[in-house]
Amino acid sequence: MPRTARVLTAGLVATATVLPLAGCGVLGIGGSNADLQIYSARHYDLEGAFKDFQDETGISVEFISGNDAELLQRIKAEGEDGEADVYMTVDAGNLWNAAEEGVLRPLDSTALTEGVPEDLRDSGNQWYGLAMRARTTMYNPDAVKPTDFDATNTYAGLTDPKWKDRLCMRDSTSAYTQSLVASLIDLDGRDKALATVKGWVANGVDIKSNDVELLKAIDAGQCDVGITNHYYLARELKKKPDLKVKPFWASQSGAGTHVNISGAGVVRTSDNAAQAQQLIEWLATKGQSAFVDGNHEYPVNESVKPEPVIGEFGEFERMPLSAEAYGSQNAEAVKVLSEAGYK
C-alpha cells in the first residue's frame, strides 16, 4: 500500500483501538508525507537534531509524541499497515519490551556496534541506546558533606537513621523510580531491595511529583538529600547558578551509579528500514552532540564529550545497565514499592 494511502488507514486503526493517547501530539519537520515517521516518547529538543539530519541527508522526518507504553500499543494496533519507522523511548525497559513483543527488527550495523557500548544495546541488535541519564544523589552543601554518604551502596545507605526526615524522592508511579528499584532487585535481590525501600519510608521520605520540584525543595532547605536524574540539575543551574544543590555520584566504591537510556529501534513493519537505520546510526555517531546536548544528557558514544555544564559534574563509574531487568522486573519493582508503603 502506498505511504500516502496508509496514513488514513493506520490512523483509523489506531483511533479505534488505542484511543485515548494521552498527551500524544504530532510534530513535523518534513510534514505528513515525510520519509520517516518517528514514534517518540522523548520530548527533549528533538527538532534541532532531526533538522540537522534532514539538512545533511535530505531524508525528511516527522515525529509523533506520546508516552512509551501508549506508542508501543499504537504500533502493535496499526500492524502491517502502520506508519512508524522508528520507535524511540526514554527507558531501557520499554525498549526491551518492544523487542520481546516482536515490534522491532534486528539491524546489521558496524557503526552502531562500535558506537554504542554493549550493555546499552540489545544483544540481538534490535535497539540501541542513544542518550544516557544518571539517577544519582543530590544534596544541599549547607547541610550535607560528601563524606556523609555511603560510598559503597549510596542508595541503600539512605536508610541510615541519620537521614530521618531529610529525604525527598520521586513518587512510585515514576518510571525513573521503578527502574531504579528494578535495578536494585537485579543487583541485590528482592529481599534487600525491599529492605532498602522500607528504610526510605521509615526515614519519612517526602515524595515529590517531579525532579524539578525535588531539586527546588533541596535548594530551599525543605530536605537535605534526594535522588534525581542529573540533567534536571543542569537545567536548574542554567536558570539559577547559585542553586544550593550538588550531585554526589552514587556507589562509586561499589556497583556504580544507576543509569538509564533514551534509545531507539527500527519498527519491523517499516517501509523505509534502510533510512530509519541511517537515522539511528547518525544519532549514535555524527549527531550525538546534537541529540544529547540540548537536554544535558550524556552521550552513549564514548568518543563524544559531554557538554560543558554536565562536564563540570565530573566523571563517574556507572552501574552496568540491564534492560532485561528494567523490563522484566518492573512489575516486581511496583510490588516492592507498594509492599514497602512507598507512595
Short mmCIF file of C-alpha atoms in Angstrom, two decimals:
data_model
loop_
_atom_site.label_atom_id
_atom_site.label_comp_id
_atom_site.label_asym_id
_atom_site.label_seq_id
_atom_site.Cartn_x
_atom_site.Cartn_y
_atom_site.Cartn_z
CA MET A 1 0.00 0.00 0.00
CA PRO A 2 1.46 3.45 -0.91
CA ARG A 3 2.58 5.52 2.04
CA THR A 4 0.15 8.37 1.37
CA ALA A 5 -2.76 5.93 1.31
CA ARG A 6 -1.61 4.25 4.51
CA VAL A 7 -1.89 7.42 6.60
CA LEU A 8 -5.67 7.30 6.80
CA THR A 9 -5.85 3.53 7.22
CA ALA A 10 -3.32 3.45 10.03
CA GLY A 11 -4.98 6.41 11.69
CA LEU A 12 -8.35 4.68 11.68
CA VAL A 13 -6.89 1.51 13.18
CA ALA A 14 -5.08 3.43 15.90
CA THR A 15 -8.11 5.56 16.70
CA ALA A 16 -10.40 2.59 17.00
CA THR A 17 -8.02 0.53 19.09
CA VAL A 18 -5.91 2.63 21.38
CA LEU A 19 -7.62 5.95 21.97
CA PRO A 20 -7.07 7.97 24.03
CA LEU A 21 -3.35 8.57 23.55
CA ALA A 22 -2.98 10.98 26.43
CA GLY A 23 -0.55 13.76 25.67
CA CYS A 24 0.11 12.44 22.17
CA GLY A 25 0.89 15.03 19.51
CA VAL A 26 2.33 15.32 16.04
CA LEU A 27 5.42 17.44 15.42
CA GLY A 28 6.77 17.62 11.92
CA ILE A 29 9.86 18.76 10.12
CA GLY A 30 9.14 17.09 6.80
CA GLY A 31 5.31 17.09 7.01
CA SER A 32 2.83 14.23 6.89
CA ASN A 33 4.48 12.79 3.76
CA ALA A 34 7.91 12.74 5.36
CA ASP A 35 10.27 9.88 4.56
CA LEU A 36 10.47 8.75 8.18
CA GLN A 37 7.83 8.63 10.89
CA ILE A 38 9.29 8.58 14.41
CA TYR A 39 7.04 7.45 17.26
CA SER A 40 8.80 9.12 20.14
CA ALA A 41 8.34 9.22 23.91
CA ARG A 42 11.35 11.52 24.07
CA HIS A 43 10.29 15.18 24.10
CA TYR A 44 13.61 16.92 24.66
CA ASP A 45 14.84 19.24 21.90
CA LEU A 46 14.22 16.78 19.09
CA GLU A 47 13.64 19.35 16.39
CA GLY A 48 17.23 20.60 16.22
CA ALA A 49 18.81 17.17 15.84
CA PHE A 50 16.25 15.95 13.32
CA LYS A 51 16.56 19.15 11.29
CA ASP A 52 20.33 18.71 11.18
CA PHE A 53 19.84 15.14 9.97
CA GLN A 54 17.37 16.24 7.33
CA ASP A 55 19.61 19.06 6.11
CA GLU A 56 22.60 16.72 5.90
CA THR A 57 20.93 13.71 4.28
CA GLY A 58 17.84 15.05 2.54
CA ILE A 59 15.73 12.48 4.44
CA SER A 60 12.66 14.20 5.89
CA VAL A 61 11.35 13.36 9.35
CA GLU A 62 8.06 13.67 11.19
CA PHE A 63 7.58 12.57 14.78
CA ILE A 64 4.54 11.67 16.82
CA SER A 65 4.94 12.13 20.56
CA GLY A 66 3.33 10.22 23.42
CA ASN A 67 4.38 8.03 26.31
CA ASP A 68 6.33 4.81 25.81
CA ALA A 69 3.59 2.30 26.54
CA GLU A 70 0.91 4.11 24.54
CA LEU A 71 3.11 4.43 21.47
CA LEU A 72 4.12 0.77 21.66
CA GLN A 73 0.46 -0.23 21.80
CA ARG A 74 -0.28 2.05 18.86
CA ILE A 75 2.44 0.41 16.76
CA LYS A 76 1.06 -3.02 17.61
CA ALA A 77 -2.51 -1.93 16.84
CA GLU A 78 -1.57 -0.45 13.47
CA GLY A 79 0.08 -3.72 12.48
CA GLU A 80 1.31 -4.27 8.94
CA ASP A 81 -0.28 -1.03 7.72
CA GLY A 82 1.39 1.08 10.42
CA GLU A 83 3.22 4.30 9.72
CA ALA A 84 6.00 4.04 12.30
CA ASP A 85 9.56 3.62 11.06
CA VAL A 86 11.39 4.25 14.35
CA TYR A 87 10.27 3.66 17.94
CA MET A 88 12.10 5.94 20.39
CA THR A 89 11.75 5.63 24.17
CA VAL A 90 13.08 7.14 27.38
CA ASP A 91 13.52 3.92 29.35
CA ALA A 92 15.55 0.79 28.67
CA GLY A 93 12.78 -1.42 29.98
CA ASN A 94 10.42 -0.16 27.28
CA LEU A 95 13.00 -0.94 24.60
CA TRP A 96 13.34 -4.45 26.00
CA ASN A 97 9.55 -4.84 25.98
CA ALA A 98 9.36 -3.71 22.34
CA ALA A 99 11.95 -6.29 21.33
CA GLU A 100 10.25 -9.03 23.36
CA GLU A 101 6.92 -8.29 21.68
CA GLY A 102 8.37 -8.54 18.18
CA VAL A 103 7.87 -4.89 17.27
CA LEU A 104 11.48 -4.21 16.22
CA ARG A 105 13.77 -5.66 13.57
CA PRO A 106 17.45 -6.59 14.05
CA LEU A 107 19.98 -4.32 12.39
CA ASP A 108 23.34 -5.18 10.88
CA SER A 109 25.39 -2.09 11.65
CA THR A 110 29.09 -1.78 12.38
CA ALA A 111 28.59 1.90 13.19
CA LEU A 112 26.14 1.04 15.96
CA THR A 113 28.02 -1.90 17.44
CA GLU A 114 31.18 0.21 17.56
CA GLY A 115 29.48 3.40 18.72
CA VAL A 116 27.16 2.07 21.44
CA PRO A 117 28.57 0.13 24.44
CA GLU A 118 27.45 -3.47 24.67
CA ASP A 119 25.23 -3.09 27.75
CA LEU A 120 23.50 -0.07 26.20
CA ARG A 121 22.24 -2.01 23.18
CA ASP A 122 20.19 -5.11 22.57
CA SER A 123 22.11 -8.37 22.33
CA GLY A 124 20.01 -9.17 19.26
CA ASN A 125 20.69 -5.74 17.70
CA GLN A 126 17.04 -4.68 17.78
CA TRP A 127 17.53 -1.44 19.73
CA TYR A 128 20.32 0.94 20.69
CA GLY A 129 20.81 3.47 23.46
CA LEU A 130 21.37 7.00 22.18
CA ALA A 131 21.44 9.18 25.30
CA MET A 132 22.32 8.30 28.88
CA ARG A 133 20.96 9.78 32.09
CA ALA A 134 22.34 9.12 35.55
CA ARG A 135 19.95 8.89 38.50
CA THR A 136 22.03 9.84 41.47
CA THR A 137 22.08 11.52 44.86
CA MET A 138 21.61 15.28 45.13
CA TYR A 139 22.36 17.24 48.29
CA ASN A 140 22.35 20.69 49.86
CA PRO A 141 26.02 21.54 50.59
CA ASP A 142 24.98 23.76 53.52
CA ALA A 143 23.58 20.70 55.31
CA VAL A 144 25.49 17.70 53.96
CA LYS A 145 29.12 16.77 53.32
CA PRO A 146 30.05 14.20 50.65
CA THR A 147 31.64 12.07 53.36
CA ASP A 148 28.19 11.70 54.97
CA PHE A 149 27.18 9.30 52.19
CA ASP A 150 27.82 5.58 51.98
CA ALA A 151 30.17 5.43 49.01
CA THR A 152 29.75 1.67 48.54
CA ASN A 153 25.95 1.47 48.40
CA THR A 154 24.66 5.02 48.41
CA TYR A 155 21.03 4.17 47.61
CA ALA A 156 20.74 1.65 50.46
CA GLY A 157 22.78 3.98 52.65
CA LEU A 158 19.88 6.43 52.68
CA THR A 159 18.13 4.01 55.05
CA ASP A 160 20.53 5.10 57.82
CA PRO A 161 18.59 6.81 60.65
CA LYS A 162 20.79 9.89 60.25
CA TRP A 163 18.72 10.72 57.15
CA LYS A 164 15.46 10.71 59.12
CA ASP A 165 13.15 13.49 57.83
CA ARG A 166 15.86 14.70 55.46
CA LEU A 167 14.95 12.82 52.27
CA CYS A 168 13.00 13.83 49.16
CA MET A 169 12.28 11.34 46.36
CA ARG A 170 10.03 10.82 43.33
CA ASP A 171 6.66 9.11 43.53
CA SER A 172 6.15 5.39 42.96
CA THR A 173 4.41 5.87 39.61
CA SER A 174 7.52 7.41 38.04
CA ALA A 175 9.31 5.18 35.52
CA TYR A 176 12.56 6.56 36.97
CA THR A 177 11.67 5.28 40.45
CA GLN A 178 10.51 1.93 39.15
CA SER A 179 13.62 1.36 37.04
CA LEU A 180 15.88 2.30 39.97
CA VAL A 181 14.13 -0.21 42.22
CA ALA A 182 14.20 -2.83 39.42
CA SER A 183 17.95 -2.33 39.16
CA LEU A 184 18.29 -2.80 42.93
CA ILE A 185 16.29 -6.04 42.72
CA ASP A 186 18.60 -7.23 39.96
CA LEU A 187 21.70 -6.14 41.89
CA ASP A 188 20.86 -7.12 45.47
CA GLY A 189 17.88 -9.45 45.26
CA ARG A 190 14.26 -8.76 46.15
CA ASP A 191 14.63 -9.01 49.93
CA LYS A 192 17.44 -6.46 50.13
CA ALA A 193 15.72 -4.14 47.66
CA LEU A 194 12.54 -4.30 49.76
CA ALA A 195 14.55 -3.55 52.91
CA THR A 196 16.06 -0.53 51.17
CA VAL A 197 12.70 0.89 50.11
CA LYS A 198 11.24 0.20 53.56
CA GLY A 199 14.21 2.07 55.03
CA TRP A 200 13.48 5.11 52.88
CA VAL A 201 9.87 5.04 54.05
CA ALA A 202 10.92 4.63 57.69
CA ASN A 203 13.05 7.74 57.32
CA GLY A 204 9.95 9.73 56.44
CA VAL A 205 10.76 10.27 52.78
CA ASP A 206 8.97 13.32 51.36
CA ILE A 207 7.51 12.30 47.99
CA LYS A 208 7.66 14.85 45.16
CA SER A 209 5.77 14.71 41.88
CA ASN A 210 8.75 15.59 39.67
CA ASP A 211 12.52 16.05 39.78
CA VAL A 212 12.41 19.83 39.39
CA GLU A 213 10.16 20.19 42.44
CA LEU A 214 12.54 17.90 44.30
CA LEU A 215 15.62 19.98 43.46
CA LYS A 216 13.85 23.17 44.45
CA ALA A 217 12.97 21.60 47.80
CA ILE A 218 16.63 20.74 48.42
CA ASP A 219 17.67 24.27 47.43
CA ALA A 220 15.08 25.76 49.82
CA GLY A 221 16.22 23.57 52.72
CA GLN A 222 12.96 21.63 52.87
CA CYS A 223 15.02 18.44 52.61
CA ASP A 224 18.75 17.83 52.52
CA VAL A 225 19.07 14.91 50.11
CA GLY A 226 17.20 13.49 47.14
CA ILE A 227 17.60 11.30 44.07
CA THR A 228 17.08 12.80 40.60
CA ASN A 229 18.25 12.49 37.03
CA HIS A 230 21.41 14.53 36.55
CA TYR A 231 20.12 16.66 33.68
CA TYR A 232 17.40 18.27 35.81
CA LEU A 233 20.15 19.73 37.95
CA ALA A 234 21.93 21.02 34.84
CA ARG A 235 18.73 22.71 33.67
CA GLU A 236 18.11 24.37 37.02
CA LEU A 237 21.72 25.56 37.27
CA LYS A 238 21.33 27.29 33.92
CA LYS A 239 18.41 29.24 35.39
CA LYS A 240 19.89 29.74 38.86
CA PRO A 241 23.69 29.35 39.01
CA ASP A 242 23.73 29.76 42.81
CA LEU A 243 21.32 26.84 43.35
CA LYS A 244 22.23 25.12 46.62
CA VAL A 245 22.33 21.63 45.16
CA LYS A 246 25.27 19.44 44.21
CA PRO A 247 25.46 15.90 42.81
CA PHE A 248 27.07 13.03 44.66
CA TRP A 249 27.90 10.15 42.35
CA ALA A 250 26.31 7.16 44.00
CA SER A 251 28.09 3.92 44.91
CA GLN A 252 31.46 4.77 43.38
CA SER A 253 33.17 2.28 45.69
CA GLY A 254 30.55 -0.32 44.84
CA ALA A 255 28.37 -1.14 41.83
CA GLY A 256 28.33 2.39 40.43
CA THR A 257 25.65 4.98 39.73
CA HIS A 258 22.31 3.85 38.31
CA VAL A 259 21.82 4.91 34.67
CA ASN A 260 19.03 4.67 32.16
CA ILE A 261 18.87 5.45 28.47
CA SER A 262 16.83 7.03 25.77
CA GLY A 263 17.12 4.82 22.72
CA ALA A 264 15.51 3.65 19.52
CA GLY A 265 14.94 0.76 17.14
CA VAL A 266 13.61 0.30 13.62
CA VAL A 267 10.00 -0.88 13.56
CA ARG A 268 9.62 -4.31 11.95
CA THR A 269 6.90 -3.12 9.54
CA SER A 270 8.79 -0.04 8.33
CA ASP A 271 8.78 0.56 4.57
CA ASN A 272 11.92 2.65 4.95
CA ALA A 273 14.10 0.47 7.14
CA ALA A 274 17.38 1.47 5.47
CA GLN A 275 16.73 5.17 6.01
CA ALA A 276 15.49 4.51 9.55
CA GLN A 277 18.73 2.66 10.30
CA GLN A 278 20.67 5.57 8.80
CA LEU A 279 18.94 7.95 11.22
CA ILE A 280 19.76 5.83 14.27
CA GLU A 281 23.37 5.46 13.12
CA TRP A 282 23.64 9.22 12.68
CA LEU A 283 22.18 9.89 16.13
CA ALA A 284 24.69 7.49 17.71
CA THR A 285 27.72 8.92 15.90
CA LYS A 286 27.91 12.18 13.99
CA GLY A 287 24.68 13.52 15.50
CA GLN A 288 25.35 12.53 19.13
CA SER A 289 26.01 16.04 20.39
CA ALA A 290 23.01 17.47 18.53
CA PHE A 291 20.83 14.79 20.12
CA VAL A 292 22.01 14.94 23.75
CA ASP A 293 23.44 18.40 24.43
CA GLY A 294 20.17 20.34 24.46
CA ASN A 295 18.92 18.25 27.38
CA HIS A 296 22.31 17.96 29.10
CA GLU A 297 22.35 14.16 28.73
CA TYR A 298 25.46 12.03 28.49
CA PRO A 299 26.43 10.68 25.07
CA VAL A 300 26.48 6.90 24.84
CA ASN A 301 29.27 7.12 22.30
CA GLU A 302 32.45 7.25 24.35
CA SER A 303 34.29 9.24 21.67
CA VAL A 304 31.89 12.19 22.18
CA LYS A 305 32.47 14.60 25.07
CA PRO A 306 29.63 15.69 27.38
CA GLU A 307 28.50 19.29 27.05
CA PRO A 308 30.19 21.79 29.44
CA VAL A 309 27.54 22.08 32.19
CA ILE A 310 27.47 18.36 32.99
CA GLY A 311 31.18 18.13 32.23
CA GLU A 312 31.65 20.13 35.43
CA PHE A 313 29.90 17.39 37.42
CA GLY A 314 33.00 15.23 36.95
CA GLU A 315 33.44 11.68 35.76
CA PHE A 316 31.74 8.72 37.39
CA GLU A 317 31.57 4.94 37.17
CA ARG A 318 28.13 3.73 36.15
CA MET A 319 26.26 0.63 37.17
CA PRO A 320 26.09 -1.75 34.19
CA LEU A 321 22.66 -1.39 32.64
CA SER A 322 20.36 -4.41 32.32
CA ALA A 323 17.43 -3.56 30.07
CA GLU A 324 16.03 -7.03 30.69
CA ALA A 325 15.98 -6.35 34.44
CA TYR A 326 14.36 -2.95 33.97
CA GLY A 327 11.68 -4.52 31.80
CA SER A 328 11.12 -7.95 33.32
CA GLN A 329 11.46 -6.73 36.92
CA ASN A 330 9.26 -3.66 36.51
CA ALA A 331 6.14 -5.38 37.81
CA GLU A 332 8.11 -6.73 40.78
CA ALA A 333 9.51 -3.24 41.46
CA VAL A 334 5.96 -1.88 41.59
CA LYS A 335 5.04 -4.63 44.07
CA VAL A 336 8.09 -3.85 46.23
CA LEU A 337 7.21 -0.16 46.32
CA SER A 338 3.63 -0.96 47.30
CA GLU A 339 4.65 -3.55 49.91
CA ALA A 340 7.05 -1.07 51.48
CA GLY A 341 4.35 1.59 51.72
CA TYR A 342 6.18 3.89 49.34
CA LYS A 343 3.73 6.36 47.82
#
